[in-house]
Short mmCIF file of C-alpha atoms in Angstrom, two decimals:
data_model
loop_
_atom_site.label_atom_id
_atom_site.label_comp_id
_atom_site.label_asym_id
_atom_site.label_seq_id
_atom_site.Cartn_x
_atom_site.Cartn_y
_atom_site.Cartn_z
CA MET A 24 -84.85 -100.84 -4.88
CA ALA A 25 -82.76 -100.99 -8.28
CA ARG A 26 -79.71 -103.12 -8.97
CA ALA A 27 -76.89 -102.48 -11.53
CA PHE A 28 -74.90 -104.29 -13.88
CA ILE A 29 -71.97 -103.20 -15.61
CA LEU A 30 -70.60 -106.17 -18.53
CA LEU A 31 -67.26 -104.45 -19.74
CA LEU A 32 -66.34 -105.68 -22.92
CA ASP A 33 -63.20 -105.62 -22.56
CA SER A 34 -60.64 -104.09 -25.69
CA PHE A 35 -64.03 -103.28 -27.74
CA GLY A 36 -63.50 -99.31 -28.69
CA ILE A 37 -65.83 -97.46 -31.49
CA GLY A 38 -63.21 -95.33 -32.68
CA GLY A 39 -62.61 -91.70 -32.89
CA ALA A 40 -61.10 -91.12 -29.77
CA PRO A 41 -60.26 -87.05 -29.75
CA ASP A 42 -56.22 -87.60 -28.78
CA ALA A 43 -55.75 -90.49 -30.34
CA ASN A 44 -53.09 -89.18 -32.67
CA ILE A 45 -51.55 -88.54 -29.68
CA PHE A 46 -50.88 -91.86 -28.31
CA GLY A 47 -50.29 -92.79 -32.45
CA ASP A 48 -53.60 -93.95 -32.49
CA GLU A 49 -55.30 -91.56 -35.13
CA GLY A 50 -57.92 -93.78 -37.08
CA ALA A 51 -58.03 -96.77 -35.24
CA ASP A 52 -61.42 -98.54 -34.46
CA THR A 53 -62.09 -102.02 -33.41
CA LEU A 54 -65.87 -102.15 -34.15
CA GLY A 55 -65.67 -100.47 -37.42
CA HIS A 56 -62.45 -102.15 -38.58
CA ILE A 57 -63.79 -105.90 -37.38
CA ALA A 58 -66.88 -104.87 -39.60
CA ARG A 59 -65.31 -103.71 -42.34
CA GLU A 60 -62.60 -107.09 -43.04
CA CYS A 61 -66.79 -109.36 -41.96
CA ALA A 62 -68.52 -106.77 -45.46
CA ALA A 63 -65.57 -107.97 -47.59
CA ASP A 64 -65.98 -111.54 -45.93
CA ARG A 65 -62.33 -112.38 -45.44
CA ALA A 66 -62.82 -115.46 -43.56
CA ASP A 67 -59.77 -117.49 -42.82
CA LYS A 68 -59.25 -120.89 -43.62
CA SER A 69 -61.11 -122.17 -40.49
CA GLY A 70 -64.47 -121.43 -41.29
CA LEU A 71 -65.21 -119.77 -38.03
CA ARG A 72 -67.35 -117.68 -39.83
CA ALA A 73 -68.41 -115.71 -42.40
CA GLY A 74 -70.34 -112.80 -44.05
CA PRO A 75 -70.83 -109.76 -42.54
CA LEU A 76 -70.65 -108.98 -38.59
CA THR A 77 -74.00 -110.49 -37.23
CA LEU A 78 -75.08 -108.52 -34.26
CA PRO A 79 -78.72 -108.30 -33.96
CA VAL A 80 -79.64 -107.80 -30.07
CA MET A 81 -76.50 -105.12 -29.53
CA GLU A 82 -77.87 -103.30 -33.03
CA SER A 83 -81.46 -103.45 -31.82
CA LEU A 84 -79.93 -101.70 -28.68
CA GLY A 85 -78.26 -99.20 -30.16
CA LEU A 86 -74.74 -99.99 -30.42
CA GLY A 87 -74.46 -99.35 -34.49
CA LEU A 88 -75.90 -95.63 -33.14
CA ALA A 89 -73.50 -95.03 -30.75
CA ALA A 90 -70.27 -96.09 -33.43
CA ARG A 91 -72.22 -93.50 -35.36
CA THR A 92 -72.10 -91.01 -32.32
CA SER A 93 -68.78 -91.74 -31.70
CA THR A 94 -67.01 -91.65 -35.72
CA GLY A 95 -69.99 -89.67 -37.51
CA LEU A 96 -70.67 -93.47 -39.41
CA LEU A 97 -72.40 -96.52 -39.19
CA PRO A 98 -70.28 -99.96 -39.07
CA GLU A 99 -70.51 -101.86 -42.06
CA GLY A 100 -73.23 -103.89 -42.40
CA PHE A 101 -75.45 -101.89 -39.55
CA SER A 102 -78.61 -100.55 -40.24
CA SER A 103 -79.74 -97.70 -41.16
CA THR A 104 -83.88 -98.03 -40.92
CA LEU A 105 -84.09 -100.35 -37.47
CA PRO A 106 -86.89 -98.69 -34.92
CA PRO A 107 -84.98 -96.45 -32.25
CA PRO A 108 -83.37 -98.50 -28.97
CA ASN A 109 -84.92 -99.11 -26.22
CA SER A 110 -81.64 -98.01 -23.98
CA LEU A 111 -79.62 -94.79 -23.51
CA PHE A 112 -76.99 -95.43 -25.95
CA GLY A 113 -73.60 -93.01 -26.74
CA CYS A 114 -69.70 -93.28 -25.73
CA ALA A 115 -67.65 -91.70 -23.63
CA SER A 116 -64.35 -90.48 -24.26
CA GLU A 117 -61.56 -91.16 -22.26
CA ILE A 118 -59.56 -88.19 -19.98
CA SER A 119 -57.41 -90.34 -18.03
CA ASN A 120 -53.45 -90.49 -19.36
CA GLY A 121 -53.38 -94.02 -20.12
CA LYS A 122 -54.65 -96.62 -22.56
CA ASP A 123 -54.36 -99.15 -20.24
CA THR A 124 -56.51 -101.74 -18.03
CA PRO A 125 -56.46 -100.37 -14.77
CA SER A 126 -56.89 -96.57 -16.05
CA GLY A 127 -60.17 -97.61 -18.17
CA HIS A 128 -61.77 -99.57 -15.33
CA TRP A 129 -60.89 -97.18 -12.32
CA GLU A 130 -62.86 -94.14 -14.82
CA ILE A 131 -65.46 -96.26 -15.60
CA ALA A 132 -65.57 -96.06 -11.66
CA GLY A 133 -64.89 -92.21 -10.97
CA VAL A 134 -61.44 -92.11 -10.41
CA PRO A 135 -59.71 -90.93 -13.65
CA VAL A 136 -56.31 -91.48 -13.41
CA ALA A 137 -54.59 -87.77 -13.57
CA PHE A 138 -50.71 -89.47 -12.52
CA ASP A 139 -48.53 -90.53 -15.44
CA TRP A 140 -47.73 -94.37 -14.70
CA GLY A 141 -44.18 -95.40 -14.67
CA TYR A 142 -43.00 -97.51 -18.08
CA PHE A 143 -40.47 -99.31 -18.97
CA PRO A 144 -38.58 -99.12 -22.49
CA ASN A 145 -38.98 -101.10 -26.15
CA LYS A 146 -35.53 -102.58 -26.34
CA ARG A 147 -34.09 -105.20 -25.22
CA PRO A 148 -33.60 -105.78 -22.25
CA CYS A 149 -36.07 -103.65 -21.12
CA PHE A 150 -35.71 -103.23 -17.12
CA ASP A 151 -33.01 -101.79 -15.39
CA GLN A 152 -30.18 -104.22 -14.11
CA LYS A 153 -31.05 -102.98 -10.10
CA LEU A 154 -34.43 -104.40 -10.67
CA ILE A 155 -33.82 -107.68 -12.28
CA SER A 156 -30.87 -107.76 -9.29
CA ASP A 157 -33.15 -107.49 -6.50
CA ILE A 158 -36.10 -109.40 -7.63
CA ILE A 159 -33.39 -112.46 -8.54
CA ALA A 160 -31.60 -111.99 -5.04
CA LYS A 161 -35.39 -111.66 -2.83
CA ALA A 162 -37.44 -114.14 -4.85
CA LYS A 163 -33.83 -116.52 -4.92
CA LEU A 164 -34.13 -117.07 -8.58
CA PRO A 165 -31.52 -118.83 -10.76
CA GLY A 166 -32.41 -115.68 -13.09
CA ILE A 167 -34.85 -114.53 -15.32
CA LEU A 168 -36.10 -115.12 -19.09
CA GLY A 169 -37.20 -112.10 -21.46
CA ASN A 170 -36.42 -109.06 -20.49
CA CYS A 171 -38.24 -107.17 -23.08
CA HIS A 172 -41.51 -106.17 -24.40
CA ALA A 173 -43.47 -109.23 -25.93
CA SER A 174 -47.09 -110.70 -26.88
CA GLY A 175 -47.67 -113.29 -24.15
CA THR A 176 -48.01 -116.29 -26.30
CA GLU A 177 -44.98 -115.94 -28.28
CA ILE A 178 -42.96 -115.90 -25.56
CA ILE A 179 -43.85 -118.53 -23.96
CA GLN A 180 -43.02 -120.19 -27.36
CA GLU A 181 -39.85 -118.97 -27.40
CA PHE A 182 -38.30 -119.59 -24.13
CA GLY A 183 -41.12 -122.00 -22.49
CA THR A 184 -38.51 -125.01 -23.00
CA GLU A 185 -35.85 -122.94 -21.61
CA HIS A 186 -38.04 -121.83 -18.74
CA VAL A 187 -39.01 -125.43 -18.01
CA ALA A 188 -35.51 -127.19 -18.29
CA SER A 189 -33.82 -124.01 -16.12
CA GLY A 190 -36.50 -122.60 -13.82
CA LYS A 191 -35.59 -119.41 -14.75
CA PRO A 192 -39.55 -117.33 -14.51
CA ILE A 193 -40.34 -115.16 -17.87
CA LEU A 194 -40.27 -111.86 -17.67
CA TYR A 195 -41.66 -109.24 -19.95
CA THR A 196 -43.74 -105.88 -20.63
CA SER A 197 -45.93 -104.24 -23.08
CA ALA A 198 -46.96 -100.30 -23.89
CA ASP A 199 -49.09 -100.10 -20.77
CA SER A 200 -47.49 -100.26 -16.76
CA VAL A 201 -47.27 -103.13 -16.76
CA ILE A 202 -44.86 -106.39 -15.53
CA GLN A 203 -45.62 -109.69 -17.05
CA VAL A 204 -44.61 -113.14 -15.11
CA ALA A 205 -44.83 -116.38 -17.15
CA ALA A 206 -44.45 -119.46 -15.52
CA HIS A 207 -45.03 -123.22 -16.12
CA GLU A 208 -47.50 -124.34 -13.37
CA THR A 209 -46.07 -127.96 -12.69
CA SER A 210 -42.49 -127.40 -13.12
CA PHE A 211 -42.13 -123.78 -11.48
CA GLY A 212 -45.41 -123.79 -9.34
CA LEU A 213 -48.62 -121.82 -9.19
CA GLU A 214 -48.11 -120.54 -5.67
CA ARG A 215 -44.65 -119.76 -6.26
CA LEU A 216 -45.36 -117.63 -8.80
CA LEU A 217 -48.06 -115.73 -7.30
CA ASP A 218 -45.49 -115.36 -4.16
CA LEU A 219 -43.16 -114.11 -7.26
CA CYS A 220 -45.61 -111.57 -8.37
CA LEU A 221 -45.99 -109.66 -4.90
CA ILE A 222 -42.20 -109.39 -4.53
CA ILE A 223 -42.41 -107.81 -7.57
CA ARG A 224 -45.51 -105.99 -6.97
CA GLU A 225 -43.55 -104.02 -4.39
CA LEU A 226 -40.17 -103.29 -5.92
CA VAL A 227 -42.17 -102.02 -8.62
CA ASP A 228 -43.59 -99.39 -6.66
CA GLU A 229 -41.41 -96.35 -6.36
CA LEU A 230 -41.92 -97.03 -10.41
CA ASN A 231 -45.71 -96.32 -10.88
CA ILE A 232 -45.79 -99.74 -12.00
CA GLY A 233 -49.99 -100.35 -12.62
CA ARG A 234 -49.69 -103.89 -12.44
CA VAL A 235 -47.77 -106.89 -12.13
CA ILE A 236 -49.23 -109.94 -13.81
CA ALA A 237 -48.87 -113.59 -13.25
CA ARG A 238 -49.34 -115.57 -16.47
CA PRO A 239 -49.63 -119.30 -15.51
CA PHE A 240 -49.64 -121.81 -18.21
CA VAL A 241 -48.79 -125.26 -18.85
CA GLY A 242 -47.64 -128.31 -21.33
CA ASP A 243 -44.83 -130.39 -22.58
CA ASP A 244 -43.33 -127.94 -25.05
CA SER A 245 -43.57 -125.21 -27.02
CA LYS A 246 -46.24 -126.68 -29.55
CA THR A 247 -48.82 -127.65 -26.31
CA PHE A 248 -47.69 -124.28 -24.14
CA THR A 249 -50.99 -122.94 -23.11
CA ARG A 250 -51.70 -120.11 -20.80
CA THR A 251 -54.13 -121.39 -18.05
CA GLY A 252 -57.35 -119.95 -16.47
CA ASN A 253 -55.10 -119.20 -13.09
CA ARG A 254 -54.22 -115.59 -14.34
CA ARG A 255 -53.75 -112.65 -11.46
CA ASP A 256 -53.46 -109.63 -11.41
CA PHE A 257 -51.57 -107.21 -8.58
CA SER A 258 -52.96 -103.99 -8.75
CA VAL A 259 -51.98 -100.91 -7.44
CA LEU A 260 -54.86 -99.18 -5.35
CA PRO A 261 -56.69 -96.83 -6.31
CA PRO A 262 -56.08 -93.18 -5.55
CA ALA A 263 -59.35 -92.61 -3.81
CA PRO A 264 -62.97 -94.78 -3.65
CA THR A 265 -64.37 -95.25 -6.17
CA LEU A 266 -68.62 -97.00 -7.25
CA LEU A 267 -67.24 -100.33 -5.80
CA ASP A 268 -66.17 -98.54 -2.20
CA HIS A 269 -69.72 -96.13 -2.65
CA VAL A 270 -71.59 -99.45 -3.03
CA LYS A 271 -69.83 -101.49 -0.85
CA ALA A 272 -69.92 -97.91 2.26
CA ALA A 273 -73.75 -98.42 1.62
CA GLY A 274 -74.24 -101.55 3.10
CA ARG A 275 -74.79 -102.82 -0.77
CA GLU A 276 -73.30 -106.33 -2.30
CA MET A 277 -70.75 -105.54 -4.83
CA ILE A 278 -70.46 -108.39 -7.26
CA ALA A 279 -66.87 -108.89 -8.64
CA ILE A 280 -67.10 -111.28 -11.86
CA GLY A 281 -63.37 -112.17 -13.66
CA LYS A 282 -60.54 -110.17 -13.12
CA ILE A 283 -62.49 -106.87 -11.64
CA GLY A 284 -61.19 -107.62 -8.22
CA ASP A 285 -57.30 -108.19 -9.30
CA ILE A 286 -58.36 -104.47 -11.18
CA TYR A 287 -59.19 -102.65 -8.27
CA ALA A 288 -57.31 -103.93 -6.28
CA HIS A 289 -59.92 -106.22 -4.36
CA GLN A 290 -60.61 -102.77 -2.20
CA GLY A 291 -64.58 -102.10 -3.01
CA PRO A 292 -65.82 -106.03 -3.89
CA THR A 293 -67.63 -107.48 -1.13
CA GLN A 294 -67.86 -110.29 -3.61
CA VAL A 295 -65.70 -111.86 -5.97
CA ILE A 296 -66.22 -114.37 -8.39
CA LYS A 297 -63.68 -116.30 -10.51
CA ALA A 298 -64.26 -117.46 -13.88
CA SER A 299 -62.39 -118.13 -17.01
CA GLY A 300 -63.43 -117.45 -20.63
CA HIS A 301 -66.48 -115.93 -21.83
CA ASP A 302 -68.89 -118.73 -21.64
CA GLN A 303 -68.23 -119.18 -17.62
CA LEU A 304 -67.79 -115.25 -17.17
CA PHE A 305 -71.32 -115.67 -18.61
CA GLU A 306 -72.89 -117.98 -16.99
CA LYS A 307 -71.59 -116.51 -13.81
CA THR A 308 -72.78 -113.41 -14.67
CA MET A 309 -76.51 -115.30 -15.37
CA VAL A 310 -76.43 -116.28 -11.98
CA GLN A 311 -76.39 -112.68 -10.70
CA ILE A 312 -79.17 -111.55 -12.74
CA ARG A 313 -81.84 -114.29 -11.33
CA SER A 314 -80.43 -114.39 -7.76
CA ALA A 315 -77.98 -110.63 -6.91
CA PRO A 316 -79.94 -109.11 -3.89
CA GLU A 317 -81.71 -105.46 -3.83
CA GLY A 318 -80.01 -102.38 -4.31
CA SER A 319 -76.51 -104.69 -5.46
CA LEU A 320 -73.76 -103.14 -8.35
CA THR A 321 -72.47 -106.51 -10.59
CA PHE A 322 -69.33 -106.02 -12.88
CA THR A 323 -68.10 -108.79 -15.02
CA ASN A 324 -65.12 -108.35 -17.53
CA PHE A 325 -65.06 -110.82 -20.40
CA VAL A 326 -61.49 -110.50 -21.30
CA ASP A 327 -61.26 -112.73 -24.21
CA PHE A 328 -62.16 -109.46 -26.55
CA ASP A 329 -58.66 -108.70 -25.61
CA SER A 330 -56.55 -111.58 -24.08
CA LEU A 331 -57.55 -114.04 -27.42
CA TYR A 332 -58.25 -111.35 -30.04
CA GLY A 333 -57.40 -107.69 -29.56
CA HIS A 334 -54.04 -109.09 -28.87
CA ARG A 335 -53.24 -111.78 -31.00
CA ARG A 336 -54.91 -109.54 -33.98
CA ASP A 337 -57.42 -112.02 -34.86
CA VAL A 338 -60.17 -110.35 -36.99
CA ILE A 339 -62.18 -113.47 -37.61
CA GLY A 340 -62.07 -114.85 -33.69
CA TYR A 341 -63.20 -111.35 -32.45
CA ALA A 342 -66.00 -111.16 -34.44
CA ALA A 343 -66.69 -115.06 -33.99
CA ALA A 344 -66.90 -113.99 -30.26
CA LEU A 345 -68.39 -110.68 -30.53
CA GLU A 346 -71.49 -112.75 -32.31
CA ASP A 347 -71.64 -115.41 -29.92
CA PHE A 348 -72.20 -112.72 -26.61
CA ASP A 349 -74.97 -111.05 -28.78
CA ARG A 350 -76.12 -114.58 -29.56
CA LYS A 351 -76.04 -114.86 -25.10
CA LEU A 352 -76.71 -111.26 -24.59
CA ALA A 353 -80.58 -112.60 -26.31
CA THR A 354 -80.95 -114.75 -22.75
CA LEU A 355 -80.22 -112.33 -20.62
CA LEU A 356 -82.79 -110.01 -21.79
CA PRO A 357 -85.99 -112.02 -20.90
CA GLU A 358 -84.63 -112.89 -17.19
CA LEU A 359 -84.44 -108.54 -16.12
CA LYS A 360 -87.00 -107.97 -13.34
CA LYS A 361 -88.05 -104.44 -13.50
CA GLY A 362 -85.78 -101.61 -11.62
CA ASP A 363 -82.55 -103.41 -13.46
CA LEU A 364 -80.68 -101.23 -15.33
CA VAL A 365 -77.98 -102.73 -16.99
CA ILE A 366 -74.56 -100.90 -18.67
CA LEU A 367 -72.74 -102.15 -21.59
CA THR A 368 -69.43 -100.60 -21.93
CA ALA A 369 -65.64 -101.01 -22.41
CA ASP A 370 -62.16 -99.70 -20.90
CA HIS A 371 -60.21 -99.07 -24.28
CA GLY A 372 -59.42 -100.21 -27.92
CA CYS A 373 -58.16 -102.89 -28.73
CA ASP A 374 -58.85 -102.96 -32.56
CA PRO A 375 -56.77 -106.30 -34.36
CA THR A 376 -56.54 -104.51 -37.84
CA TRP A 377 -53.93 -102.18 -35.73
CA THR A 378 -50.03 -101.96 -35.96
CA GLY A 379 -48.44 -104.13 -33.27
CA SER A 380 -50.38 -105.85 -30.34
CA ASP A 381 -50.92 -103.04 -27.99
CA HIS A 382 -53.86 -101.09 -26.89
CA THR A 383 -55.85 -98.65 -29.40
CA ARG A 384 -56.89 -95.09 -27.92
CA GLU A 385 -61.15 -95.16 -29.10
CA ASN A 386 -63.67 -94.17 -27.79
CA ILE A 387 -66.40 -97.01 -25.94
CA PRO A 388 -69.72 -97.83 -26.12
CA ILE A 389 -72.82 -96.79 -23.49
CA LEU A 390 -76.07 -98.68 -24.00
CA ALA A 391 -77.46 -98.75 -21.06
CA PHE A 392 -80.57 -101.05 -20.44
CA GLY A 393 -83.89 -102.02 -18.53
CA PRO A 394 -87.62 -102.30 -17.86
CA GLY A 395 -88.82 -99.19 -17.56
CA LEU A 396 -86.12 -97.31 -18.34
CA PRO A 397 -85.59 -93.99 -20.47
CA THR A 398 -84.50 -93.76 -23.87
CA GLY A 399 -82.58 -92.15 -26.20
CA ASN A 400 -78.97 -90.29 -27.20
CA ILE A 401 -77.18 -89.65 -25.17
CA GLY A 402 -74.71 -88.14 -26.96
CA LYS A 403 -70.78 -88.01 -26.46
CA ARG A 404 -69.66 -88.47 -22.91
CA ASN A 405 -66.72 -86.21 -21.93
CA THR A 406 -65.54 -89.15 -19.85
CA PHE A 407 -65.41 -92.95 -18.88
CA ALA A 408 -66.83 -91.52 -15.10
CA ASP A 409 -70.33 -90.93 -16.50
CA ILE A 410 -70.97 -94.38 -16.33
CA GLY A 411 -70.31 -94.82 -12.56
CA GLN A 412 -72.08 -91.66 -12.32
CA SER A 413 -74.72 -92.77 -13.52
CA VAL A 414 -74.36 -95.96 -11.19
CA ALA A 415 -74.24 -94.78 -8.15
CA LYS A 416 -77.38 -92.18 -9.00
CA PHE A 417 -79.77 -95.15 -9.72
CA LEU A 418 -78.71 -96.89 -6.93
CA ASP A 419 -78.85 -94.03 -5.01
CA VAL A 420 -75.62 -93.73 -3.07
CA PRO A 421 -73.42 -90.92 -2.22
CA PRO A 422 -72.03 -89.18 -5.40
CA LEU A 423 -68.97 -90.27 -7.07
CA THR A 424 -66.26 -86.70 -7.03
CA SER A 425 -65.90 -87.00 -10.80
CA GLY A 426 -68.40 -87.59 -14.12
CA GLN A 427 -72.15 -86.54 -15.06
CA SER A 428 -75.29 -88.42 -15.19
CA PHE A 429 -76.57 -89.56 -18.32
CA ILE A 430 -79.96 -91.08 -16.30
#
């Protein structure tokens, strides 16, 4: 019996979304612009990396050709003379109404988001006074800080010291449908932060807000404040059964690694494996490559591409992280068994050369491979749901309501 593994490189867009102009993202291209900057050798002073972007394993699996399918151009530094990839390769466009994490993940799993999320205006204050009053009353808080659109790292530097002194949590948002709550793990307390997020989750359900995210941090002052790996996402339930539900209903193991469980509101996974940082996420994934049972689906989100590099507009850091992932991928390939399917993909873009700090509306790569599987160009797919439909067919579970299989 077959096994399937979805490895999602969070925010690794490859440009060319047909409706990018509607989102203010026409011309965004996460991979293409990282490759361009690296080809120009715009290395930073830290010496983290230098020279052209070098991703030999992913390029051999068709990454450059997938990007060319999306934009019409190979990324700078990629070769046009390599042997045909031993994979199915192409790209997919999103039909969901947002460019947020839940929309991308749910559509991948066969449930495009046809409704409009609720959002908060980009002004100070951004949250309605009644909502803030209700939060303060129900959570018995002395008040809140922030109340604006902000970068998560910058806002704890701005308000962290006052937060520790006052006990007021830091609430902020972004262009996504989200409320993020930052609080110190020691002075405020991690469990208290999680309880607060559950209270907020209930209050914003009627506003159709996609996620409430707990953002714990540690440190003694603004120079040492650092977010920890104890982040939690409190998502609304997907509006219909996803691929994860289909796998579970078929009596199979559905193994969620990293933030996957949170994104699907823990509906579908049979196992949730917590991990923080790409090293640990990849290590936990390799354990499943070696041991996951027949008929199972393992789904891992590699979040640092988005949270550490995309949102922070760190081109060099993103490039170095891609190269490190590519080296890790070289250790995965020999471990695959006959009957395994691995799909490398993404959920949206977050072009680190773009203005602002939000996600970018882009096509995502699809690189699907495994011993004995078919190969070739699967072209431009009209929806991310083709990924989930393909996995459903491969694992022989009931088909999804959206998507066309490319297998």
